[in-house]
PDB file of C-alpha atoms and ligand atoms in Angstrom:
ATOM      1  CA  UNK A  21      15.271 -11.014  29.284  1.00  0.00           C
ATOM      2  CA  UNK A  22      16.180  -7.628  27.853  1.00  0.00           C
ATOM      3  CA  UNK A  23      13.454  -6.110  25.681  1.00  0.00           C
ATOM      4  CA  UNK A  24      16.084  -4.039  23.884  1.00  0.00           C
ATOM      5  CA  UNK A  25      19.737  -5.059  23.624  1.00  0.00           C
ATOM      6  CA  UNK A  26      22.039  -2.711  21.731  1.00  0.00           C
ATOM      7  CA  UNK A  27      25.743  -3.393  21.330  1.00  0.00           C
ATOM      8  CA  UNK A  28      28.157  -1.118  19.553  1.00  0.00           C
ATOM      9  CA  UNK A  29      25.493   0.714  17.577  1.00  0.00           C
ATOM     10  CA  UNK A  30      26.833   3.081  14.963  1.00  0.00           C
ATOM     11  CA  UNK A  31      24.835   5.393  12.699  1.00  0.00           C
ATOM     12  CA  UNK A  32      26.352   7.685  10.098  1.00  0.00           C
ATOM     13  CA  UNK A  33      24.877  10.156   7.664  1.00  0.00           C
ATOM     14  CA  UNK A  34      27.389  10.378   4.854  1.00  0.00           C
ATOM     15  CA  UNK A  35      30.722  11.352   6.376  1.00  0.00           C
ATOM     16  CA  UNK A  36      29.162  12.285   9.659  1.00  0.00           C
ATOM     17  CA  UNK A  37      28.936   9.670  12.420  1.00  0.00           C
ATOM     18  CA  UNK A  38      26.069  10.577  14.707  1.00  0.00           C
ATOM     19  CA  UNK A  39      25.983   7.525  16.962  1.00  0.00           C
ATOM     20  CA  UNK A  40      29.455   6.065  17.229  1.00  0.00           C
ATOM     21  CA  UNK A  41      29.346   3.290  19.815  1.00  0.00           C
ATOM     22  CA  UNK A  42      26.206   2.952  21.898  1.00  0.00           C
ATOM     23  CA  UNK A  43      25.520  -0.101  24.076  1.00  0.00           C
ATOM     24  CA  UNK A  44      22.734  -0.620  26.602  1.00  0.00           C
ATOM     25  CA  UNK A  45      19.758  -2.775  27.447  1.00  0.00           C
ATOM     26  CA  UNK A  46      16.175  -2.010  28.393  1.00  0.00           C
ATOM     27  CA  UNK A  47      14.714  -4.631  30.703  1.00  0.00           C
ATOM     28  CA  UNK A  48      11.085  -5.696  30.729  1.00  0.00           C
ATOM     29  CA  UNK A  49       8.858  -3.304  32.644  1.00  0.00           C
ATOM     30  CA  UNK A  50      11.411  -0.568  33.105  1.00  0.00           C
ATOM     31  CA  UNK A  51      11.596   3.011  31.924  1.00  0.00           C
ATOM     32  CA  UNK A  52      15.054   3.661  30.548  1.00  0.00           C
ATOM     33  CA  UNK A  53      15.851   7.235  29.586  1.00  0.00           C
ATOM     34  CA  UNK A  54      18.334   8.930  27.305  1.00  0.00           C
ATOM     35  CA  UNK A  55      19.634  12.361  28.130  1.00  0.00           C
ATOM     36  CA  UNK A  56      22.193  14.540  26.406  1.00  0.00           C
ATOM     37  CA  UNK A  57      22.685  17.749  24.495  1.00  0.00           C
ATOM     38  CA  UNK A  58      20.755  18.634  21.364  1.00  0.00           C
ATOM     39  CA  UNK A  59      22.158  16.806  18.351  1.00  0.00           C
ATOM     40  CA  UNK A  60      23.942  14.040  20.319  1.00  0.00           C
ATOM     41  CA  UNK A  61      21.963  11.320  18.533  1.00  0.00           C
ATOM     42  CA  UNK A  62      19.027  10.491  20.848  1.00  0.00           C
ATOM     43  CA  UNK A  63      16.257  10.638  18.250  1.00  0.00           C
ATOM     44  CA  UNK A  64      18.432   8.827  15.730  1.00  0.00           C
ATOM     45  CA  UNK A  65      18.863   5.972  18.186  1.00  0.00           C
ATOM     46  CA  UNK A  66      15.106   5.780  18.801  1.00  0.00           C
ATOM     47  CA  UNK A  67      14.484   5.800  15.068  1.00  0.00           C
ATOM     48  CA  UNK A  68      16.752   2.764  14.639  1.00  0.00           C
ATOM     49  CA  UNK A  69      14.688   0.900  17.232  1.00  0.00           C
ATOM     50  CA  UNK A  70      11.438   1.960  15.548  1.00  0.00           C
ATOM     51  CA  UNK A  71      12.680   0.653  12.201  1.00  0.00           C
ATOM     52  CA  UNK A  72      12.608   4.163  10.722  1.00  0.00           C
ATOM     53  CA  UNK A  73      16.383   4.601  10.445  1.00  0.00           C
ATOM     54  CA  UNK A  74      17.416   1.514   8.521  1.00  0.00           C
ATOM     55  CA  UNK A  75      21.098   2.191   7.933  1.00  0.00           C
ATOM     56  CA  UNK A  76      23.159   1.312  10.973  1.00  0.00           C
ATOM     57  CA  UNK A  77      25.930  -0.998  12.126  1.00  0.00           C
ATOM     58  CA  UNK A  78      26.364  -3.047  15.275  1.00  0.00           C
ATOM     59  CA  UNK A  79      24.135  -5.534  17.048  1.00  0.00           C
ATOM     60  CA  UNK A  80      20.540  -4.830  17.971  1.00  0.00           C
ATOM     61  CA  UNK A  81      18.112  -7.340  19.436  1.00  0.00           C
ATOM     62  CA  UNK A  82      14.447  -6.679  20.176  1.00  0.00           C
ATOM     63  CA  UNK A  83      12.548  -9.114  22.422  1.00  0.00           C
ATOM     64  CA  UNK A  84      15.491 -11.501  22.247  1.00  0.00           C
ATOM     65  CA  UNK A  85      15.646 -11.581  18.444  1.00  0.00           C
ATOM     66  CA  UNK A  86      18.424  -9.904  16.477  1.00  0.00           C
ATOM     67  CA  UNK A  87      17.196  -7.382  13.913  1.00  0.00           C
ATOM     68  CA  UNK A  88      18.966  -6.608  10.682  1.00  0.00           C
ATOM     69  CA  UNK A  89      19.822  -3.253   9.168  1.00  0.00           C
ATOM     70  CA  UNK A  90      18.219  -2.188   5.886  1.00  0.00           C
ATOM     71  CA  UNK A  91      15.038  -4.129   6.591  1.00  0.00           C
ATOM     72  CA  UNK A  92      11.498  -3.008   7.112  1.00  0.00           C
ATOM     73  CA  UNK A  93       9.878  -4.127  10.358  1.00  0.00           C
ATOM     74  CA  UNK A  94       6.984  -6.487   9.769  1.00  0.00           C
ATOM     75  CA  UNK A  95       4.278  -8.369  11.605  1.00  0.00           C
ATOM     76  CA  UNK A  96       4.578  -8.651  15.384  1.00  0.00           C
ATOM     77  CA  UNK A  97       7.820  -6.695  15.479  1.00  0.00           C
ATOM     78  CA  UNK A  98       6.070  -3.735  13.878  1.00  0.00           C
ATOM     79  CA  UNK A  99       3.234  -3.958  16.376  1.00  0.00           C
ATOM     80  CA  UNK A 100       5.453  -4.409  19.371  1.00  0.00           C
ATOM     81  CA  UNK A 101       7.523  -1.260  18.967  1.00  0.00           C
ATOM     82  CA  UNK A 102       5.636   2.030  18.802  1.00  0.00           C
ATOM     83  CA  UNK A 103       6.966   5.563  18.905  1.00  0.00           C
ATOM     84  CA  UNK A 104       5.490   8.812  20.199  1.00  0.00           C
ATOM     85  CA  UNK A 105       7.114  11.775  18.498  1.00  0.00           C
ATOM     86  CA  UNK A 106       8.119  15.092  19.931  1.00  0.00           C
ATOM     87  CA  UNK A 107       5.710  17.154  17.885  1.00  0.00           C
ATOM     88  CA  UNK A 108       2.218  15.660  17.916  1.00  0.00           C
ATOM     89  CA  UNK A 109       1.007  18.191  15.365  1.00  0.00           C
ATOM     90  CA  UNK A 110       3.487  16.989  12.779  1.00  0.00           C
ATOM     91  CA  UNK A 111       2.848  13.325  13.520  1.00  0.00           C
ATOM     92  CA  UNK A 112      -0.942  13.484  12.992  1.00  0.00           C
ATOM     93  CA  UNK A 113      -2.395  13.786   9.506  1.00  0.00           C
ATOM     94  CA  UNK A 114      -4.049  17.231   9.350  1.00  0.00           C
ATOM     95  CA  UNK A 115      -6.893  16.128   7.048  1.00  0.00           C
ATOM     96  CA  UNK A 116      -7.811  12.938   8.842  1.00  0.00           C
ATOM     97  CA  UNK A 117     -10.315  12.789  11.662  1.00  0.00           C
ATOM     98  CA  UNK A 118      -9.095  11.179  14.850  1.00  0.00           C
ATOM     99  CA  UNK A 119     -11.286   8.211  14.032  1.00  0.00           C
ATOM    100  CA  UNK A 120      -9.460   7.667  10.784  1.00  0.00           C
ATOM    101  CA  UNK A 121      -6.058   8.211  12.410  1.00  0.00           C
ATOM    102  CA  UNK A 122      -6.810   5.592  15.046  1.00  0.00           C
ATOM    103  CA  UNK A 123      -8.717   3.141  12.851  1.00  0.00           C
ATOM    104  CA  UNK A 124      -6.039   2.914  10.159  1.00  0.00           C
ATOM    105  CA  UNK A 125      -3.343   1.005  12.092  1.00  0.00           C
ATOM    106  CA  UNK A 126      -6.010  -1.408  13.354  1.00  0.00           C
ATOM    107  CA  UNK A 127      -7.176  -2.049   9.779  1.00  0.00           C
ATOM    108  CA  UNK A 128      -3.612  -2.519   8.541  1.00  0.00           C
ATOM    109  CA  UNK A 129      -3.057  -5.186  11.175  1.00  0.00           C
ATOM    110  CA  UNK A 130      -6.322  -6.936  10.324  1.00  0.00           C
ATOM    111  CA  UNK A 131      -8.103  -6.234  13.595  1.00  0.00           C
ATOM    112  CA  UNK A 132     -11.859  -6.480  14.019  1.00  0.00           C
ATOM    113  CA  UNK A 133     -14.295  -4.458  16.204  1.00  0.00           C
ATOM    114  CA  UNK A 134     -12.469  -1.329  15.149  1.00  0.00           C
ATOM    115  CA  UNK A 135     -15.136   1.126  16.344  1.00  0.00           C
ATOM    116  CA  UNK A 136     -15.070  -0.302  19.853  1.00  0.00           C
ATOM    117  CA  UNK A 137     -11.291  -0.282  19.956  1.00  0.00           C
ATOM    118  CA  UNK A 138     -11.074   3.346  18.842  1.00  0.00           C
ATOM    119  CA  UNK A 139     -13.626   4.309  21.484  1.00  0.00           C
ATOM    120  CA  UNK A 140     -11.702   2.456  24.201  1.00  0.00           C
ATOM    121  CA  UNK A 141      -8.412   3.980  23.072  1.00  0.00           C
ATOM    122  CA  UNK A 142      -9.835   7.510  23.353  1.00  0.00           C
ATOM    123  CA  UNK A 143     -11.313   6.781  26.784  1.00  0.00           C
ATOM    124  CA  UNK A 144      -8.036   5.348  27.983  1.00  0.00           C
ATOM    125  CA  UNK A 145      -6.189   8.595  27.376  1.00  0.00           C
ATOM    126  CA  UNK A 146      -9.017  10.702  28.791  1.00  0.00           C
ATOM    127  CA  UNK A 147     -10.480  12.068  25.558  1.00  0.00           C
ATOM    128  CA  UNK A 148     -14.255  12.235  25.074  1.00  0.00           C
ATOM    129  CA  UNK A 149     -15.724   9.706  22.622  1.00  0.00           C
ATOM    130  CA  UNK A 150     -17.015  12.543  20.376  1.00  0.00           C
ATOM    131  CA  UNK A 151     -13.390  13.613  19.816  1.00  0.00           C
ATOM    132  CA  UNK A 152     -13.280  10.878  17.160  1.00  0.00           C
ATOM    133  CA  UNK A 153     -15.057  13.222  14.714  1.00  0.00           C
ATOM    134  CA  UNK A 154     -12.552  16.031  15.156  1.00  0.00           C
ATOM    135  CA  UNK A 155      -9.466  16.987  13.185  1.00  0.00           C
ATOM    136  CA  UNK A 156      -6.051  17.639  14.804  1.00  0.00           C
ATOM    137  CA  UNK A 157      -6.396  21.439  14.532  1.00  0.00           C
ATOM    138  CA  UNK A 158      -9.563  21.237  16.621  1.00  0.00           C
ATOM    139  CA  UNK A 159      -7.616  19.918  19.622  1.00  0.00           C
ATOM    140  CA  UNK A 160      -5.295  21.460  22.181  1.00  0.00           C
ATOM    141  CA  UNK A 161      -1.609  20.492  22.224  1.00  0.00           C
ATOM    142  CA  UNK A 162      -2.175  18.222  25.224  1.00  0.00           C
ATOM    143  CA  UNK A 163      -5.153  16.563  23.521  1.00  0.00           C
ATOM    144  CA  UNK A 164      -3.103  15.992  20.377  1.00  0.00           C
ATOM    145  CA  UNK A 165      -0.371  14.322  22.402  1.00  0.00           C
ATOM    146  CA  UNK A 166      -3.040  12.126  24.012  1.00  0.00           C
ATOM    147  CA  UNK A 167      -4.162  11.077  20.530  1.00  0.00           C
ATOM    148  CA  UNK A 168      -0.566  10.239  19.599  1.00  0.00           C
ATOM    149  CA  UNK A 169      -0.291   8.114  22.747  1.00  0.00           C
ATOM    150  CA  UNK A 170      -3.653   6.457  22.060  1.00  0.00           C
ATOM    151  CA  UNK A 171      -2.475   5.595  18.550  1.00  0.00           C
ATOM    152  CA  UNK A 172       0.795   4.152  19.842  1.00  0.00           C
ATOM    153  CA  UNK A 173      -1.078   1.988  22.367  1.00  0.00           C
ATOM    154  CA  UNK A 174      -3.769   0.670  20.024  1.00  0.00           C
ATOM    155  CA  UNK A 175      -1.706  -2.283  18.900  1.00  0.00           C
ATOM    156  CA  UNK A 176      -0.673  -3.216  22.433  1.00  0.00           C
ATOM    157  CA  UNK A 177       3.076  -2.754  21.938  1.00  0.00           C
ATOM    158  CA  UNK A 178       5.643  -4.192  24.328  1.00  0.00           C
ATOM    159  CA  UNK A 179       7.792  -1.104  24.174  1.00  0.00           C
ATOM    160  CA  UNK A 180       6.973   2.539  23.666  1.00  0.00           C
ATOM    161  CA  UNK A 181       9.680   4.882  22.376  1.00  0.00           C
ATOM    162  CA  UNK A 182       8.896   8.329  23.745  1.00  0.00           C
ATOM    163  CA  UNK A 183      10.816  11.162  22.108  1.00  0.00           C
ATOM    164  CA  UNK A 184      10.311  14.270  24.244  1.00  0.00           C
ATOM    165  CA  UNK A 185       6.630  13.390  24.626  1.00  0.00           C
ATOM    166  CA  UNK A 186       5.722  16.426  26.706  1.00  0.00           C
ATOM    167  CA  UNK A 187       8.244  19.103  25.797  1.00  0.00           C
ATOM    168  CA  UNK A 188       5.699  21.003  23.701  1.00  0.00           C
ATOM    169  CA  UNK A 189       3.245  21.191  26.599  1.00  0.00           C
ATOM    170  CA  UNK A 190       2.868  23.480  29.582  1.00  0.00           C
ATOM    171  CA  UNK A 191       3.757  22.220  33.064  1.00  0.00           C
ATOM    172  CA  UNK A 192       0.323  21.125  34.277  1.00  0.00           C
ATOM    173  CA  UNK A 193      -0.558  19.311  31.048  1.00  0.00           C
ATOM    174  CA  UNK A 194       2.913  17.779  31.027  1.00  0.00           C
ATOM    175  CA  UNK A 195       2.376  16.305  34.503  1.00  0.00           C
ATOM    176  CA  UNK A 196      -1.011  14.890  33.451  1.00  0.00           C
ATOM    177  CA  UNK A 197       0.460  13.172  30.397  1.00  0.00           C
ATOM    178  CA  UNK A 198       3.424  11.765  32.334  1.00  0.00           C
ATOM    179  CA  UNK A 199       1.136  10.353  35.013  1.00  0.00           C
ATOM    180  CA  UNK A 200      -1.082   8.922  32.305  1.00  0.00           C
ATOM    181  CA  UNK A 201       1.954   7.253  30.717  1.00  0.00           C
ATOM    182  CA  UNK A 202       2.997   5.763  34.053  1.00  0.00           C
ATOM    183  CA  UNK A 203      -0.517   4.384  34.659  1.00  0.00           C
ATOM    184  CA  UNK A 204      -0.734   2.886  31.176  1.00  0.00           C
ATOM    185  CA  UNK A 205       2.691   1.316  31.505  1.00  0.00           C
ATOM    186  CA  UNK A 206       1.650  -0.627  34.594  1.00  0.00           C
ATOM    187  CA  UNK A 207      -1.765  -1.462  33.134  1.00  0.00           C
ATOM    188  CA  UNK A 208      -0.316  -2.928  29.932  1.00  0.00           C
ATOM    189  CA  UNK A 209       2.988  -4.271  31.288  1.00  0.00           C
ATOM    190  CA  UNK A 210       5.009  -2.173  28.843  1.00  0.00           C
ATOM    191  CA  UNK A 211       8.591  -0.921  28.855  1.00  0.00           C
ATOM    192  CA  UNK A 212       9.519   2.639  27.937  1.00  0.00           C
ATOM    193  CA  UNK A 213      12.549   4.166  26.289  1.00  0.00           C
ATOM    194  CA  UNK A 214      12.231   7.872  26.984  1.00  0.00           C
ATOM    195  CA  UNK A 215      14.140  10.850  25.638  1.00  0.00           C
ATOM    196  CA  UNK A 216      13.860  14.067  27.589  1.00  0.00           C
ATOM    197  CA  UNK A 217      16.009  17.129  28.178  1.00  0.00           C
ATOM    198  CA  UNK A 218      14.094  17.861  31.375  1.00  0.00           C
ATOM    199  CA  UNK A 219      15.895  16.599  34.514  1.00  0.00           C
ATOM    200  CA  UNK A 220      12.649  16.643  36.519  1.00  0.00           C
ATOM    201  CA  UNK A 221      10.874  14.502  33.934  1.00  0.00           C
ATOM    202  CA  UNK A 222      13.812  12.063  33.964  1.00  0.00           C
ATOM    203  CA  UNK A 223      13.790  11.820  37.748  1.00  0.00           C
ATOM    204  CA  UNK A 224       9.998  11.377  37.856  1.00  0.00           C
ATOM    205  CA  UNK A 225       9.813   8.704  35.165  1.00  0.00           C
ATOM    206  CA  UNK A 226      12.993   6.644  34.962  1.00  0.00           C
ATOM    207  CA  UNK A 227      14.281   3.459  36.531  1.00  0.00           C
ATOM    208  CA  UNK A 228      17.630   4.044  34.851  1.00  0.00           C
ATOM    209  CA  UNK A 229      19.090   6.606  32.479  1.00  0.00           C
ATOM    210  CA  UNK A 230      22.053   7.036  30.173  1.00  0.00           C
ATOM    211  CA  UNK A 231      23.850  10.244  29.346  1.00  0.00           C
ATOM    212  CA  UNK A 232      24.868  10.505  25.690  1.00  0.00           C
ATOM    213  CA  UNK A 233      27.571  12.772  24.306  1.00  0.00           C
ATOM    214  CA  UNK A 234      29.307  12.679  20.958  1.00  0.00           C
ATOM    215  CA  UNK A 235      27.380   9.597  19.900  1.00  0.00           C
ATOM    216  CA  UNK A 236      28.476   7.547  22.913  1.00  0.00           C
ATOM    217  CA  UNK A 237      26.958   6.667  26.236  1.00  0.00           C
ATOM    218  CA  UNK A 238      29.190   8.428  28.675  1.00  0.00           C
ATOM    219  CA  UNK A 239      27.477   7.509  31.899  1.00  0.00           C
ATOM    220  CA  UNK A 240      24.679   5.390  33.351  1.00  0.00           C
ATOM    221  CA  UNK A 241      22.475   6.435  36.257  1.00  0.00           C
ATOM    222  CA  UNK A 242      20.671   3.954  38.471  1.00  0.00           C
ATOM    223  CA  UNK A 243      17.394   4.911  40.145  1.00  0.00           C
ATOM    224  CA  UNK A 244      19.047   5.991  43.419  1.00  0.00           C
ATOM    225  CA  UNK A 245      21.453   8.280  41.543  1.00  0.00           C
ATOM    226  CA  UNK A 246      18.473   9.845  39.735  1.00  0.00           C
ATOM    227  CA  UNK A 247      16.697  10.383  43.052  1.00  0.00           C
ATOM    228  CA  UNK A 248      19.826  12.101  44.361  1.00  0.00           C
ATOM    229  CA  UNK A 249      19.787  14.264  41.220  1.00  0.00           C
ATOM    230  CA  UNK A 250      23.209  13.193  39.949  1.00  0.00           C
ATOM    231  CA  UNK A 251      21.933  13.547  36.383  1.00  0.00           C
ATOM    232  CA  UNK A 252      21.437  17.297  36.902  1.00  0.00           C
ATOM    233  CA  UNK A 253      24.787  18.229  35.416  1.00  0.00           C
ATOM    234  CA  UNK A 254      26.021  21.545  34.103  1.00  0.00           C
TER     235      UNK A 254
HETATM  236  N1  ATP B  30      18.438  12.126   8.147  1.00  0.00           N
HETATM  237  C1  ATP B  30      19.520  12.807   8.532  1.00  0.00           C
HETATM  238  N2  ATP B  30      20.463  13.191   7.642  1.00  0.00           N
HETATM  239  C2  ATP B  30      21.572  13.854   8.027  1.00  0.00           C
HETATM  240  N3  ATP B  30      21.825  14.200   9.293  1.00  0.00           N
HETATM  241  C3  ATP B  30      20.931  13.859  10.228  1.00  0.00           C
HETATM  242  C4  ATP B  30      19.738  13.147   9.897  1.00  0.00           C
HETATM  243  N4  ATP B  30      19.034  12.945  11.042  1.00  0.00           N
HETATM  244  C5  ATP B  30      19.760  13.504  12.025  1.00  0.00           C
HETATM  245  N5  ATP B  30      20.897  14.053  11.545  1.00  0.00           N
HETATM  246  C6  ATP B  30      21.941  14.730  12.339  1.00  0.00           C
HETATM  247  O1  ATP B  30      22.350  13.824  13.346  1.00  0.00           O
HETATM  248  C7  ATP B  30      22.627  14.520  14.566  1.00  0.00           C
HETATM  249  C8  ATP B  30      21.819  13.889  15.676  1.00  0.00           C
HETATM  250  O2  ATP B  30      20.451  14.151  15.457  1.00  0.00           O
HETATM  251  P1  ATP B  30      19.335  13.668  16.462  1.00  0.00           P
HETATM  252  O3  ATP B  30      18.053  14.132  15.932  1.00  0.00           O
HETATM  253  O4  ATP B  30      19.497  12.221  16.724  1.00  0.00           O
HETATM  254  O5  ATP B  30      19.754  14.458  17.770  1.00  0.00           O
HETATM  255  P2  ATP B  30      18.997  14.570  19.165  1.00  0.00           P
HETATM  256  O6  ATP B  30      19.946  14.102  20.211  1.00  0.00           O
HETATM  257  O7  ATP B  30      17.677  13.907  19.091  1.00  0.00           O
HETATM  258  O8  ATP B  30      18.824  16.151  19.318  1.00  0.00           O
HETATM  259  P3  ATP B  30      17.592  17.004  19.943  1.00  0.00           P
HETATM  260  O9  ATP B  30      17.780  16.937  21.439  1.00  0.00           O
HETATM  261  O10 ATP B  30      17.820  18.380  19.422  1.00  0.00           O
HETATM  262  O11 ATP B  30      16.303  16.408  19.491  1.00  0.00           O
HETATM  263  C9  ATP B  30      22.330  15.976  14.290  1.00  0.00           C
HETATM  264  O12 ATP B  30      23.546  16.612  14.022  1.00  0.00           O
HETATM  265  C10 ATP B  30      21.447  15.941  13.075  1.00  0.00           C
HETATM  266  O13 ATP B  30      21.605  17.091  12.317  1.00  0.00           O
HETATM  267 MG1   MG B  31      15.711  14.585  19.117  1.00  0.00          MG
END
């Protein structure tokens, strides 16, 4: 069963149509990637799937269930789809300790043993337990992105939407985070929908990829095409 099934998705902002006709599926356990020039609608598409962009047209199903536009995600749906944003600094509250940042979603979803779960989450992404007392500005960029990943994983989602998760990081830290993501994916049986402008990252991470231009999917790449580097266009 497809985890994500999008058919004829269209998103407009006023007069401007940003995603005009996108269709694809993400299968369970796979990493499906979106590539394409800046402004072609990649983040907008991810935001629809995260329930953050609520105005859209077309058909979207998550975990086999159709979702409706103009609705807030609730309950298991909200847990099961988590997003890691491009800029971890902007996505973490500057005045909240990491403990608070990580404990809050657990509290909202009525979890117990919150202290243990926060500790485990930090360990899982390779941060020391005492990092819980720190604020975002007391971390490196790579550490902040680890916190963002830890937060996304806390609720055991089925799919992680990764919007340029490592583009703000230098090469060695980037490789560490990508390998961490691959390990966690296997460990938790997740699926990933990844956006990256980096052809090496795409080749390293993806089972399949789609090239977007002008709001449409212009081309699909299977794993063997990615290995051959056919996505390295222009
Ligand atoms: N809330 C909004 N209101 C109006 N226009 C928007 C809004 N969000 C995005 N856009 C526009 O939609 C287009 C697609 O934006 P989007 O962020 O999806 O692109 P992207 O493919 O993620 O680009 P990048 O690679 O630079 O991150 C852009 O022209 C952008 O200016
Ligand atoms: Mg974007």
